[in-house]
Amino acid sequence: MANRSAAELALLGGTPVRSSPWPQWPARGPEEERAVIAALRHGDWGGFPLPNERAATFARAFAERHDSAHALCVANGTVSLEVALQAMGVEPGAEVIVPAYTFEATASAALFAGCVPVFADIDPDTYCIDVGAAEALVTDRTQAIVPVHLAMTVADLDSVGALAEKHELAVLEDCAHAHGARWRGRGVGSWGEAGSFSFQSSKLMTSGEGGIVTTSDDVILDRLHALVNCGRQRPGAAEPAAIGHNYRMTDLQAAVLEVQLGRLDRQHEIRARNASRLRAAIEDIAGLTNLRIDDRVTTQAIYQFVFRFESGAFAGLDRDTFVAALEAEGVPCDGRFYESLPASELLRPDPARYPAWSATLARSPVPDCPNAERAAYREAVWLPHQLLLGTTTEVDDIVEAVLKVQRGAAGLAGLESAEVERLRLARSAR
Ligand SMILES: Cc1ncc(COP(=O)(O)O)c(C=O)c1O
């Protein structure tokens, strides 16, 4: 191939800004290896009988780190939402308010619990639930609200709490992105009746798959035990046996998570330092804006570094072309990380399976969620957290790649999305 100049965009065949590897994720070392081997040799691999020893020890440490009295390990961060809603006493057919911009599981878990998800638009500056929009959706069937602490921030828990108190709603925090985050000094997952976390591979702590529910309510804990352990009563529980799933976590997973929890605070520090350098650089780039991080977020968890893109300062490029060009420069990133949930193909109402949801939609169609739509389809750019686990060199490479795309944007303006996709595939085949 002819000599390509470093100034030419990599999407058009130029040399990428970065070709060296990024910090590896999941972060792992001899500590995880030793823990897995010890669990393997111990022989009690599974989750039965509940509580299994390592999962129980890990859950105690996780609850303490998040200022909750209890935590219970489960199979993943979807079933954790499902059983938490049930254990909180949210009834079948009840409406549950969820943000319109999140992973589908936040809403589908409500459906699995027999409830009806109702989508509230997001705050355009934080991308977390807009509590004013949520209040407008409260009906006499609403029983719960699920704020999601999205990407790199924490939903406004004070406003959520005030709304919940006013309308007697239960609060379930979806903390799938927010391990270790604190709001006004107190751990996420401890502000509502329950909190739900995911340990899926991309998350800030991982055992490949896994989840956990935090709560300080003994009755909720008893019900959770039954729901995840085939209905069996927790020893000494006041709550009766119930119909339950097997949603237990294995001790092999818990062994890894104990080590991962020990790494969390140091990783937060590294990411925070690099994120503040990246935020400062973004402030100086025309057409990019940082998400607003509330002062009450006293410990920030950065699952994805998200910024907002405005095409005017990039020769009119749309967000998806910008993302393709940035990725070609060697920066892993995503634009359509989440859909606006009312538009998601993964959440089509099926009247036979979800009659209560279909009836709600027939009664009151989903309101417009313009902020979620703008974020999902035109504005948000997501960078995975491990890009911030390196040094200033990694941050400076991200910034240089963004500036290079900005300088060369005119060369991409006007391309059809099919042509951008062809260029993207050609680049990744090289
Ligand atoms: C906001 C949110 N909620 C829930 C989940 C579900 O977690 P899991 O993948 O462990 O089922 C995820 C996972 O990506 C998530 O991002």
Short mmCIF file of C-alpha atoms and ligand atoms in Angstrom, two decimals:
data_model
loop_
_atom_site.label_atom_id
_atom_site.label_comp_id
_atom_site.label_asym_id
_atom_site.label_seq_id
_atom_site.Cartn_x
_atom_site.Cartn_y
_atom_site.Cartn_z
CA MET A 1 0.00 0.00 0.00
CA ALA A 2 1.17 3.53 -0.79
CA ASN A 3 2.65 5.60 2.02
CA ARG A 4 -0.21 7.13 3.91
CA SER A 5 0.30 10.37 5.75
CA ALA A 6 -0.28 10.51 9.48
CA ALA A 7 -2.65 13.42 8.84
CA GLU A 8 -4.96 11.35 6.65
CA LEU A 9 -7.87 9.88 8.57
CA ALA A 10 -7.38 6.19 9.32
CA LEU A 11 -10.93 5.52 8.12
CA LEU A 12 -9.75 6.74 4.70
CA GLY A 13 -6.58 4.65 4.80
CA GLY A 14 -4.22 6.87 6.84
CA THR A 15 -2.09 5.78 9.79
CA PRO A 16 -4.07 5.50 13.04
CA VAL A 17 -3.11 7.67 16.02
CA ARG A 18 -2.86 4.57 18.18
CA SER A 19 -1.94 1.03 17.31
CA SER A 20 -0.54 -0.14 20.67
CA PRO A 21 -2.83 -2.09 23.00
CA TRP A 22 -4.98 -0.48 25.69
CA PRO A 23 -4.99 -1.65 29.32
CA GLN A 24 -6.40 -5.15 29.50
CA TRP A 25 -9.88 -5.83 30.85
CA PRO A 26 -10.78 -7.71 32.97
CA ALA A 27 -7.77 -6.68 35.06
CA ARG A 28 -6.40 -9.90 36.54
CA GLY A 29 -3.34 -11.32 38.15
CA PRO A 30 -1.95 -14.09 40.32
CA GLU A 31 -4.45 -13.12 43.05
CA GLU A 32 -7.44 -14.21 40.92
CA GLU A 33 -5.56 -17.37 39.87
CA ARG A 34 -4.82 -18.30 43.49
CA ALA A 35 -8.41 -17.60 44.54
CA VAL A 36 -9.90 -19.75 41.78
CA ILE A 37 -7.49 -22.61 42.47
CA ALA A 38 -8.29 -22.48 46.19
CA ALA A 39 -12.04 -22.57 45.46
CA LEU A 40 -11.52 -25.38 42.95
CA ARG A 41 -9.58 -27.48 45.46
CA HIS A 42 -12.12 -26.79 48.20
CA GLY A 43 -14.68 -28.71 46.15
CA ASP A 44 -17.82 -26.74 47.09
CA TRP A 45 -18.15 -25.06 43.73
CA GLY A 46 -21.86 -24.37 43.54
CA GLY A 47 -24.35 -22.15 45.30
CA PHE A 48 -26.20 -24.90 47.13
CA PRO A 49 -26.79 -25.07 49.99
CA LEU A 50 -27.35 -21.32 50.21
CA PRO A 51 -25.58 -19.35 51.62
CA ASN A 52 -22.46 -20.79 50.00
CA GLU A 53 -19.39 -19.88 52.00
CA ARG A 54 -17.35 -17.69 49.63
CA ALA A 55 -20.39 -15.94 48.19
CA ALA A 56 -21.57 -15.15 51.72
CA THR A 57 -18.15 -13.78 52.74
CA PHE A 58 -17.92 -11.70 49.57
CA ALA A 59 -21.50 -10.42 49.99
CA ARG A 60 -20.71 -9.22 53.53
CA ALA A 61 -17.69 -7.27 52.30
CA PHE A 62 -19.63 -5.86 49.32
CA ALA A 63 -22.54 -4.76 51.54
CA GLU A 64 -20.14 -3.07 53.95
CA ARG A 65 -18.35 -1.24 51.11
CA HIS A 66 -21.76 0.05 49.93
CA ASP A 67 -23.15 0.95 53.37
CA SER A 68 -25.92 -1.65 53.26
CA ALA A 69 -26.68 -4.12 56.03
CA HIS A 70 -26.97 -7.10 53.64
CA ALA A 71 -26.16 -8.28 50.16
CA LEU A 72 -27.07 -11.47 48.34
CA CYS A 73 -25.15 -12.80 45.34
CA VAL A 74 -27.15 -13.88 42.30
CA ALA A 75 -26.60 -15.12 38.76
CA ASN A 76 -26.51 -11.76 36.95
CA GLY A 77 -27.60 -8.13 37.03
CA THR A 78 -30.91 -8.76 35.26
CA VAL A 79 -32.30 -11.33 37.67
CA SER A 80 -31.03 -9.17 40.53
CA LEU A 81 -33.43 -6.43 39.37
CA GLU A 82 -36.25 -8.93 38.89
CA VAL A 83 -36.00 -10.52 42.33
CA ALA A 84 -35.38 -7.18 44.04
CA LEU A 85 -38.65 -5.78 42.68
CA GLN A 86 -40.50 -8.88 43.81
CA ALA A 87 -38.84 -8.91 47.23
CA MET A 88 -39.67 -5.23 47.69
CA GLY A 89 -43.33 -6.20 47.37
CA VAL A 90 -43.97 -4.54 44.00
CA GLU A 91 -47.09 -6.31 42.80
CA PRO A 92 -47.81 -7.97 39.46
CA GLY A 93 -49.43 -5.45 37.14
CA ALA A 94 -47.93 -2.47 38.99
CA GLU A 95 -46.22 0.29 36.99
CA VAL A 96 -42.50 0.76 37.51
CA ILE A 97 -40.88 3.96 36.25
CA VAL A 98 -37.52 3.43 34.54
CA PRO A 99 -35.33 5.84 32.55
CA ALA A 100 -35.75 5.76 28.77
CA TYR A 101 -31.97 5.64 28.27
CA THR A 102 -30.46 2.52 29.82
CA PHE A 103 -29.81 -1.13 29.02
CA GLU A 104 -32.97 -3.04 28.08
CA ALA A 105 -32.60 -5.22 31.18
CA THR A 106 -33.71 -2.39 33.45
CA ALA A 107 -37.10 -2.56 31.78
CA SER A 108 -37.26 -6.26 30.92
CA ALA A 109 -36.56 -7.20 34.56
CA ALA A 110 -39.73 -5.31 35.51
CA LEU A 111 -41.62 -7.38 32.95
CA PHE A 112 -40.13 -10.61 34.32
CA ALA A 113 -41.38 -9.55 37.76
CA GLY A 114 -44.87 -9.25 36.24
CA CYS A 115 -44.80 -5.42 36.28
CA VAL A 116 -45.16 -2.75 33.62
CA PRO A 117 -42.16 -0.57 32.74
CA VAL A 118 -43.02 3.08 32.12
CA PHE A 119 -40.32 5.18 30.45
CA ALA A 120 -39.30 8.57 31.81
CA ASP A 121 -37.05 10.87 29.79
CA ILE A 122 -33.56 11.67 31.01
CA ASP A 123 -31.88 14.85 32.17
CA PRO A 124 -30.00 16.12 29.08
CA ASP A 125 -26.95 17.12 31.15
CA THR A 126 -26.45 13.96 33.23
CA TYR A 127 -28.25 11.31 31.11
CA CYS A 128 -29.84 9.97 34.33
CA ILE A 129 -33.58 9.90 34.97
CA ASP A 130 -35.32 13.29 34.90
CA VAL A 131 -37.26 13.19 38.15
CA GLY A 132 -39.71 15.88 36.93
CA ALA A 133 -40.52 13.73 33.88
CA ALA A 134 -40.90 10.72 36.19
CA GLU A 135 -43.35 12.56 38.42
CA ALA A 136 -45.57 13.37 35.43
CA LEU A 137 -45.91 9.60 34.84
CA VAL A 138 -47.05 8.63 38.33
CA THR A 139 -50.52 7.05 38.39
CA ASP A 140 -52.43 5.18 41.05
CA ARG A 141 -50.85 2.00 39.64
CA THR A 142 -47.24 3.20 40.09
CA GLN A 143 -45.44 1.33 42.86
CA ALA A 144 -41.72 1.75 42.16
CA ILE A 145 -39.05 3.82 40.47
CA VAL A 146 -35.71 2.48 39.23
CA PRO A 147 -33.05 5.20 38.89
CA VAL A 148 -30.03 4.01 36.90
CA HIS A 149 -26.63 5.43 37.89
CA LEU A 150 -25.57 5.72 34.28
CA ALA A 151 -22.07 5.38 32.86
CA MET A 152 -20.05 7.72 35.09
CA THR A 153 -22.47 9.40 37.43
CA VAL A 154 -25.18 8.89 40.03
CA ALA A 155 -28.86 9.76 39.51
CA ASP A 156 -30.16 12.59 41.70
CA LEU A 157 -30.96 10.40 44.69
CA ASP A 158 -32.26 13.29 46.79
CA SER A 159 -34.94 14.15 44.22
CA VAL A 160 -35.73 10.47 43.64
CA GLY A 161 -36.13 9.98 47.40
CA ALA A 162 -38.42 13.02 47.71
CA LEU A 163 -40.58 11.81 44.80
CA ALA A 164 -40.76 8.32 46.28
CA GLU A 165 -41.79 9.66 49.66
CA LYS A 166 -44.45 11.95 48.17
CA HIS A 167 -46.07 9.18 46.12
CA GLU A 168 -45.20 6.21 48.36
CA LEU A 169 -43.03 4.51 45.76
CA ALA A 170 -40.39 1.89 46.41
CA VAL A 171 -36.91 2.73 45.07
CA LEU A 172 -34.66 0.16 43.43
CA GLU A 173 -31.28 1.58 42.39
CA ASP A 174 -29.85 0.02 39.24
CA CYS A 175 -26.13 0.22 40.07
CA ALA A 176 -24.93 -2.04 37.24
CA HIS A 177 -22.45 0.71 36.24
CA ALA A 178 -21.65 2.12 39.63
CA HIS A 179 -19.70 -0.27 41.87
CA GLY A 180 -18.17 1.69 44.70
CA ALA A 181 -19.84 5.03 43.86
CA ARG A 182 -21.00 7.26 46.71
CA TRP A 183 -23.68 9.95 46.86
CA ARG A 184 -23.09 12.46 49.67
CA GLY A 185 -20.59 10.05 51.17
CA ARG A 186 -22.90 7.02 51.28
CA GLY A 187 -22.72 4.02 49.00
CA VAL A 188 -25.06 3.60 46.06
CA GLY A 189 -27.48 0.73 46.55
CA SER A 190 -28.17 1.90 50.11
CA TRP A 191 -30.50 4.82 49.27
CA GLY A 192 -33.56 2.92 48.15
CA GLU A 193 -35.17 -0.26 49.46
CA ALA A 194 -32.63 -2.22 47.41
CA GLY A 195 -29.75 -1.85 44.96
CA SER A 196 -28.83 -4.11 42.06
CA PHE A 197 -25.33 -4.62 40.60
CA SER A 198 -23.99 -6.62 37.65
CA PHE A 199 -20.67 -8.48 37.43
CA GLN A 200 -20.85 -9.14 33.68
CA SER A 201 -17.48 -9.06 31.89
CA SER A 202 -17.41 -5.38 30.93
CA LYS A 203 -18.37 -4.12 34.39
CA LEU A 204 -16.11 -2.46 36.99
CA MET A 205 -15.88 -5.72 38.92
CA THR A 206 -16.45 -8.99 37.16
CA SER A 207 -16.62 -12.73 37.45
CA GLY A 208 -17.63 -13.13 33.81
CA GLU A 209 -21.29 -13.11 34.82
CA GLY A 210 -22.91 -12.44 38.17
CA GLY A 211 -24.95 -9.97 40.15
CA ILE A 212 -25.76 -8.89 43.68
CA VAL A 213 -28.64 -7.23 45.52
CA THR A 214 -27.98 -4.90 48.45
CA THR A 215 -30.59 -4.07 51.07
CA SER A 216 -30.82 -3.10 54.71
CA ASP A 217 -34.29 -4.56 55.12
CA ASP A 218 -34.45 -8.00 56.78
CA VAL A 219 -37.80 -8.90 55.22
CA ILE A 220 -36.50 -8.09 51.73
CA LEU A 221 -33.45 -10.24 52.45
CA ASP A 222 -35.61 -13.19 53.53
CA ARG A 223 -37.73 -12.92 50.40
CA LEU A 224 -34.65 -12.62 48.19
CA HIS A 225 -33.25 -15.84 49.64
CA ALA A 226 -36.42 -17.72 48.77
CA LEU A 227 -36.69 -16.18 45.30
CA VAL A 228 -33.14 -17.11 44.27
CA ASN A 229 -33.00 -20.49 46.04
CA CYS A 230 -35.89 -22.39 44.44
CA GLY A 231 -38.32 -20.95 46.98
CA ARG A 232 -36.62 -22.31 50.11
CA GLN A 233 -36.92 -20.32 53.32
CA ARG A 234 -33.77 -18.73 54.70
CA PRO A 235 -32.92 -20.52 57.98
CA GLY A 236 -34.73 -18.61 60.73
CA ALA A 237 -36.66 -16.44 58.27
CA ALA A 238 -40.06 -15.08 59.24
CA GLU A 239 -41.10 -14.97 55.58
CA PRO A 240 -42.74 -18.15 54.23
CA ALA A 241 -41.36 -20.35 51.45
CA ALA A 242 -42.31 -19.14 47.97
CA ILE A 243 -42.07 -20.21 44.35
CA GLY A 244 -38.52 -19.36 43.38
CA HIS A 245 -35.86 -19.74 40.72
CA ASN A 246 -32.38 -21.10 40.99
CA TYR A 247 -30.52 -17.80 40.57
CA ARG A 248 -27.60 -18.69 42.87
CA MET A 249 -24.02 -17.64 42.23
CA THR A 250 -21.24 -20.22 42.31
CA ASP A 251 -18.35 -20.07 44.77
CA LEU A 252 -15.89 -20.05 41.86
CA GLN A 253 -17.34 -16.70 40.80
CA ALA A 254 -17.37 -15.36 44.36
CA ALA A 255 -13.68 -16.25 44.74
CA VAL A 256 -12.82 -14.00 41.78
CA LEU A 257 -15.08 -11.22 43.02
CA GLU A 258 -13.41 -11.08 46.43
CA VAL A 259 -10.17 -10.20 44.66
CA GLN A 260 -11.86 -7.78 42.27
CA LEU A 261 -13.42 -5.88 45.18
CA GLY A 262 -9.95 -5.42 46.62
CA ARG A 263 -8.81 -3.77 43.37
CA LEU A 264 -11.77 -1.41 43.05
CA ASP A 265 -10.71 1.67 45.01
CA ARG A 266 -7.24 1.85 43.46
CA GLN A 267 -8.78 1.53 39.99
CA HIS A 268 -11.26 4.30 40.84
CA GLU A 269 -8.34 6.58 41.70
CA ILE A 270 -6.52 5.89 38.43
CA ARG A 271 -9.64 6.36 36.34
CA ALA A 272 -10.61 9.54 38.18
CA ARG A 273 -7.17 11.06 37.59
CA ASN A 274 -7.21 10.23 33.89
CA ALA A 275 -10.86 11.23 33.51
CA SER A 276 -10.18 14.67 34.90
CA ARG A 277 -7.41 15.18 32.31
CA LEU A 278 -9.77 14.01 29.57
CA ARG A 279 -12.61 16.24 30.79
CA ALA A 280 -10.29 19.25 30.81
CA ALA A 281 -9.24 18.51 27.22
CA ILE A 282 -12.85 18.04 26.10
CA GLU A 283 -13.76 21.43 27.51
CA ASP A 284 -11.36 22.96 24.99
CA ILE A 285 -12.67 21.06 21.94
CA ALA A 286 -15.40 22.86 20.01
CA GLY A 287 -18.50 20.70 19.59
CA LEU A 288 -17.85 18.37 22.56
CA THR A 289 -19.38 18.69 26.03
CA ASN A 290 -18.84 16.73 29.22
CA LEU A 291 -21.72 15.23 31.16
CA ARG A 292 -22.47 17.18 34.34
CA ILE A 293 -21.26 15.38 37.45
CA ASP A 294 -23.23 16.53 40.49
CA ASP A 295 -21.17 17.78 43.46
CA ARG A 296 -23.07 15.28 45.61
CA VAL A 297 -21.30 12.43 43.74
CA THR A 298 -18.55 12.10 46.33
CA THR A 299 -17.00 8.95 44.85
CA GLN A 300 -17.32 8.61 41.11
CA ALA A 301 -17.45 5.20 39.42
CA ILE A 302 -16.56 5.41 35.74
CA TYR A 303 -17.91 2.43 33.83
CA GLN A 304 -17.88 4.31 30.54
CA PHE A 305 -16.52 7.79 29.92
CA VAL A 306 -19.33 9.51 28.05
CA PHE A 307 -19.24 12.86 26.28
CA ARG A 308 -21.67 14.69 24.05
CA PHE A 309 -20.98 15.30 20.37
CA GLU A 310 -22.37 18.13 18.28
CA SER A 311 -21.93 17.78 14.54
CA GLY A 312 -21.75 21.50 13.71
CA ALA A 313 -18.13 21.72 14.89
CA PHE A 314 -17.25 18.58 12.86
CA ALA A 315 -18.15 19.73 9.33
CA GLY A 316 -21.68 18.36 9.83
CA LEU A 317 -20.57 14.72 10.41
CA ASP A 318 -23.20 12.66 12.15
CA ARG A 319 -22.34 11.03 15.46
CA ASP A 320 -22.06 7.52 14.02
CA THR A 321 -19.56 8.61 11.36
CA PHE A 322 -17.54 10.42 14.04
CA VAL A 323 -17.49 7.22 16.12
CA ALA A 324 -16.40 5.12 13.12
CA ALA A 325 -13.59 7.59 12.39
CA LEU A 326 -12.46 7.70 16.03
CA GLU A 327 -12.48 3.93 16.26
CA ALA A 328 -10.42 3.70 13.08
CA GLU A 329 -7.83 5.92 14.80
CA GLY A 330 -7.45 3.10 17.33
CA VAL A 331 -9.78 4.35 20.10
CA PRO A 332 -12.43 1.76 21.07
CA CYS A 333 -15.71 3.65 21.35
CA ASP A 334 -19.41 3.34 20.74
CA GLY A 335 -22.24 5.63 19.74
CA ARG A 336 -25.36 3.51 19.87
CA PHE A 337 -24.39 1.95 23.18
CA TYR A 338 -28.04 2.10 24.22
CA GLU A 339 -31.26 2.65 22.36
CA SER A 340 -33.91 5.05 23.50
CA LEU A 341 -35.94 2.22 25.06
CA PRO A 342 -39.34 3.19 23.61
CA ALA A 343 -37.73 2.60 20.18
CA SER A 344 -35.86 -0.60 21.07
CA GLU A 345 -36.49 -3.66 18.92
CA LEU A 346 -35.70 -5.77 21.99
CA LEU A 347 -38.70 -4.43 23.89
CA ARG A 348 -41.69 -5.03 21.66
CA PRO A 349 -44.89 -5.56 23.66
CA ASP A 350 -46.35 -9.04 23.19
CA PRO A 351 -49.97 -8.91 24.40
CA ALA A 352 -50.11 -12.68 24.98
CA ARG A 353 -47.08 -12.71 27.26
CA TYR A 354 -47.32 -9.22 28.76
CA PRO A 355 -51.03 -8.34 28.89
CA ALA A 356 -50.65 -5.71 31.63
CA TRP A 357 -47.97 -3.88 29.63
CA SER A 358 -50.06 -3.98 26.47
CA ALA A 359 -53.10 -2.69 28.36
CA THR A 360 -51.06 0.20 29.81
CA LEU A 361 -49.75 1.12 26.36
CA ALA A 362 -53.28 1.04 24.93
CA ARG A 363 -54.42 3.36 27.73
CA SER A 364 -51.47 5.76 27.64
CA PRO A 365 -48.95 5.54 24.80
CA VAL A 366 -45.30 6.14 25.64
CA PRO A 367 -44.61 9.87 25.94
CA ASP A 368 -41.91 11.41 23.76
CA CYS A 369 -38.44 11.13 25.27
CA PRO A 370 -36.50 13.68 23.17
CA ASN A 371 -33.47 13.76 25.45
CA ALA A 372 -33.09 9.97 25.37
CA GLU A 373 -33.50 10.01 21.60
CA ARG A 374 -30.89 12.71 21.12
CA ALA A 375 -28.43 10.88 23.37
CA ALA A 376 -29.02 7.50 21.73
CA TYR A 377 -29.01 8.50 18.07
CA ARG A 378 -27.17 11.81 17.67
CA GLU A 379 -25.11 12.84 20.64
CA ALA A 380 -23.58 10.34 23.10
CA VAL A 381 -20.10 8.89 22.63
CA TRP A 382 -19.09 6.09 25.01
CA LEU A 383 -15.49 5.09 25.82
CA PRO A 384 -14.92 1.93 27.88
CA HIS A 385 -13.40 2.46 31.31
CA GLN A 386 -10.24 0.47 30.72
CA LEU A 387 -8.99 3.22 28.38
CA LEU A 388 -8.59 5.25 31.57
CA LEU A 389 -6.66 2.58 33.47
CA GLY A 390 -3.36 3.57 31.84
CA THR A 391 -1.29 6.71 32.02
CA THR A 392 -1.55 10.22 30.61
CA THR A 393 -0.26 8.80 27.30
CA GLU A 394 -3.53 6.92 26.78
CA VAL A 395 -5.58 10.02 27.55
CA ASP A 396 -3.48 12.14 25.22
CA ASP A 397 -3.91 9.58 22.44
CA ILE A 398 -7.70 9.78 22.81
CA VAL A 399 -7.55 13.57 22.63
CA GLU A 400 -5.20 13.54 19.64
CA ALA A 401 -7.48 11.08 17.82
CA VAL A 402 -10.53 13.28 18.42
CA LEU A 403 -8.67 16.37 17.19
CA LYS A 404 -7.42 14.51 14.13
CA VAL A 405 -10.97 13.48 13.23
CA GLN A 406 -12.08 17.07 13.71
CA ARG A 407 -9.33 18.35 11.40
CA GLY A 408 -10.21 15.79 8.73
CA ALA A 409 -13.99 15.84 9.18
CA ALA A 410 -14.66 17.63 5.90
CA GLY A 411 -13.24 14.59 4.09
CA LEU A 412 -16.02 12.41 5.52
CA ALA A 413 -18.90 14.87 5.43
CA GLY A 414 -21.75 13.78 3.23
CA LEU A 415 -20.80 10.08 3.10
CA GLU A 416 -23.78 7.73 3.18
CA SER A 417 -23.89 5.41 6.20
CA ALA A 418 -23.43 2.37 3.89
CA GLU A 419 -20.18 3.87 2.60
CA VAL A 420 -19.00 4.58 6.17
CA GLU A 421 -19.74 0.96 7.04
CA ARG A 422 -17.78 -0.22 3.98
CA LEU A 423 -14.80 1.92 5.01
CA ARG A 424 -15.06 0.66 8.57
CA LEU A 425 -15.03 -2.99 7.49
CA ALA A 426 -12.16 -2.35 5.07
CA ARG A 427 -10.17 -0.70 7.89
CA SER A 428 -10.75 -3.58 10.33
CA ALA A 429 -9.75 -6.11 7.66
CA ARG A 430 -6.33 -4.42 7.25
C1 LIG B 1 -27.93 -0.54 33.49
C2 LIG B 1 -27.89 -2.04 33.46
N1 LIG B 1 -28.81 -2.74 34.14
C3 LIG B 1 -28.82 -4.07 34.16
C4 LIG B 1 -27.88 -4.80 33.47
C5 LIG B 1 -27.99 -6.29 33.45
O1 LIG B 1 -26.86 -6.92 33.95
P1 LIG B 1 -26.44 -8.38 33.45
O2 LIG B 1 -25.83 -8.23 32.10
O3 LIG B 1 -25.46 -8.83 34.47
O4 LIG B 1 -27.66 -9.21 33.43
C6 LIG B 1 -26.89 -4.13 32.76
C7 LIG B 1 -25.85 -4.90 32.03
O5 LIG B 1 -25.26 -4.49 31.09
C8 LIG B 1 -26.88 -2.71 32.74
O6 LIG B 1 -25.97 -2.03 32.04
#
